[in-house]
Amino acid sequence: MVAQAEGAPGGTATTDGSRLRVGDHEIDIARRVVSRPGNGGTVRLTLKSLQVLLALVEAEGRVVSREQLLAKVWPNTLPTDDVLTQAVAQLRRAFEDSREAPRYIETIAKGGYRLLATHGRVGPEPERGTPAAAVQETAASAAPAHEVVAVPVPQAPRRASRAPAFALALVALVPIAAGLFLWQARNPVPVAAAAAPTGAPPAVQYQAIASTPMRERAPALSPDGALVVFSRQAQPDGPHALYLQPPADASARQLTFPGAGAGDQLPAWSPDGQRIAFVRTGAGGCRIMLVAATGGSEREAGRCEDGHFAAFDWTPDGRALVMGGRSGGTDQSAPLRRLDLASGRWDVLRYEGAGIDTLPRYSPDGQWLGFRRGTSLGDLWLMPAAGGTPRQLTRLHGDIRGWDWLPDGSGLVFSLIKEEARLYRLTLADGTITGLPPLGKGNPIHPSIADRAWAMTFEIDRFHSGLYAFDLDGPGDAGGHGEPVFASSGVDMMPAISPDGATLAFVSDRSLAAQLWIGEIAQPQTLRAVPGIVPVPRHPPVWSADGRRLLVLGATGKGGDRLFEVDVGLDTVRVLPVPGVPAFAAYPPEPGQLLVGVDGGGGRMRLVRYQLPEWRELASVDDVAVARYDHDGDRVCFTRPARAGLWCADPSLGKVVELSRTTPVPDQYREWAIAGGRIFSTGPAPGCATAWAEIGGKADGTARCLSRLHTVVAGSTSVDAAGRRVYLSLPLEQNVDVGWASLQPLRGTGAAGASD
């Protein structure tokens, strides 16, 4: 028997353990049926809703966080934020409960959920684990492992040029779940449960269709899937132009001719497939250009706003382009922007709660606009095409490298980089995320899917990098690599040199899997991999001032990243229980404290100073991309995600001073280092791919060339505390090809079936 919660309806369990009483309602666990009191009838729950209920029952009135529920009910997956919201909403409907005046399930702001009603069983408890696990087994014969909901949502007329006719009937029956969420929030409608296919995701086979020694980038598939356009160098080390070819290993024809000193990139097809928009940089500045798909003269549609450009999409009517938010704002946001093709004028897209928003994509029916929000901790969001309040689709908190809609609007495919780059499918009807088959050799990024054909193209990034040391007291580089360190044939990146300059930690796949490696530079035989951690290649490890410990961001295998601390020498690893999702960290000089960048909600990050071991928040700064501690200057310095420049704060994070307004730019927010109280950037300079220049000092702007030909791998710069030697990860081989895949195996697998 469970004591009745204050103010909750009474009731006790009255069955043999396969039935549960919650308040005045009785639940048949095996059948997933809720019987309402009196003659109120019955309601059938989805499997996931029932598992959420049993997890709340198991907590015995304690608050269960959203993260705990997602991990328990959706283990080993990448669940979206809304699957839990919808599961709780179905429970409230079944119990005839109210969110505003709850008698059964209470929502705890920024906390989770708590079961208020008295609950209990009669008879022996199940012997197969927790209630949530038990119901998984009990209900296995009664329902498939995943369930979806279908709601009749009014649909706007579809654009004939954007989707096949059969999709009209499909969408009328099974609207995408994002539309379901947005509509249902305003217009409650009946919900019918339906079954989705089970088993392994359908097999998708990949092939390379453009694999020359040149780098082919940003492929885009025409609406009918008949042509691929991509950017490629016309000759080695030359500018990029656009090329067209069929989706097969065939010769490509040059489409644009940028001229001397210019280059073309980021092509995008118009909804009717007649035109291609692209970005031209170099001679003449930065411009948005248009060219007919059949070739011919190119015309300027508008200038890049403040020289900024990013990935973009055509509006459904073909009259404008929508681009990712530009940098330079002062309100800590970068909203999507619209270029009117008739006037060449830019305007901010009007919608509520803009964040750092990029990668816009309109749904095939033109009703919805999706985008990525955030940088290091990115997620996918959705809003009506006409504007409104965006709704979060995923809870990935990760590095999303491109995404696109499936042709029928039932889901999408995105590229996510964790310990490896991989393509995933998000089924919008039930919020499930499943991995597509691994590519094998190379990283699949920037997928592009045809509007009217089940086919996809993407970049295949094949990469090999090594670690090199440069003496800053010596002469500048004349085009060489510097001195190799711990050479291998894999991908070595994210170096971090110890404060005394003796030991190097870095991330490498030299063992055919991503691992943290540590070794003394003067004694190569000491190099070893640290067991018990799978590093996330986002930021390099961070040394403590005494060189005894390392902070490393790593993957847990449960869909989320965690902060690990490594005891160097013993090579022991422990997980630090950071509140929220960590993105980076640093050691301040005070013992028992830690600086951590955590998810601040809405795609933004906060820099928080914690008191350990209770993880009490001492101070914080909003809108931080990455922060590092300057032990010589006793200050915390950081970049911002949507604004160029560098800022430093006092140790208490109270007073913030702008050190630079121009360097680094947002795309290079990680490319800076601190040595001897001075801050340096590693970025391109005229005639130099990787230069070393001081930020905000006497030598501000004076660049020293480290590598004339090779650009440092993102986030892979480290300098010793004395500022005498810098370590870089430089690409030895990098070839970017175009891949293609038929998505027919995914066709029809994301739709809901008949109601049960």
Short mmCIF file of C-alpha atoms in Angstrom, two decimals, residues 91 103 226 235 243 269 339 347 363 373 483 535 594 654 712:
data_model
loop_
_atom_site.label_atom_id
_atom_site.label_comp_id
_atom_site.label_asym_id
_atom_site.label_seq_id
_atom_site.Cartn_x
_atom_site.Cartn_y
_atom_site.Cartn_z
CA LEU A 91 -1.55 10.03 -19.90
CA ARG A 103 -4.37 15.76 -9.74
CA ALA A 226 17.81 13.66 -62.34
CA GLN A 235 42.30 22.87 -61.35
CA TYR A 243 29.40 21.42 -62.12
CA TRP A 269 17.87 24.36 -56.80
CA LEU A 339 16.62 37.84 -49.65
CA ASP A 347 15.02 41.31 -44.24
CA SER A 363 9.12 20.93 -46.12
CA ARG A 373 19.55 26.01 -33.74
CA GLU A 483 58.22 18.75 -37.00
CA PRO A 535 36.21 11.27 -26.83
CA LEU A 594 35.11 24.21 -12.37
CA GLY A 654 31.17 39.74 -13.07
CA VAL A 712 44.77 23.82 -39.34
#
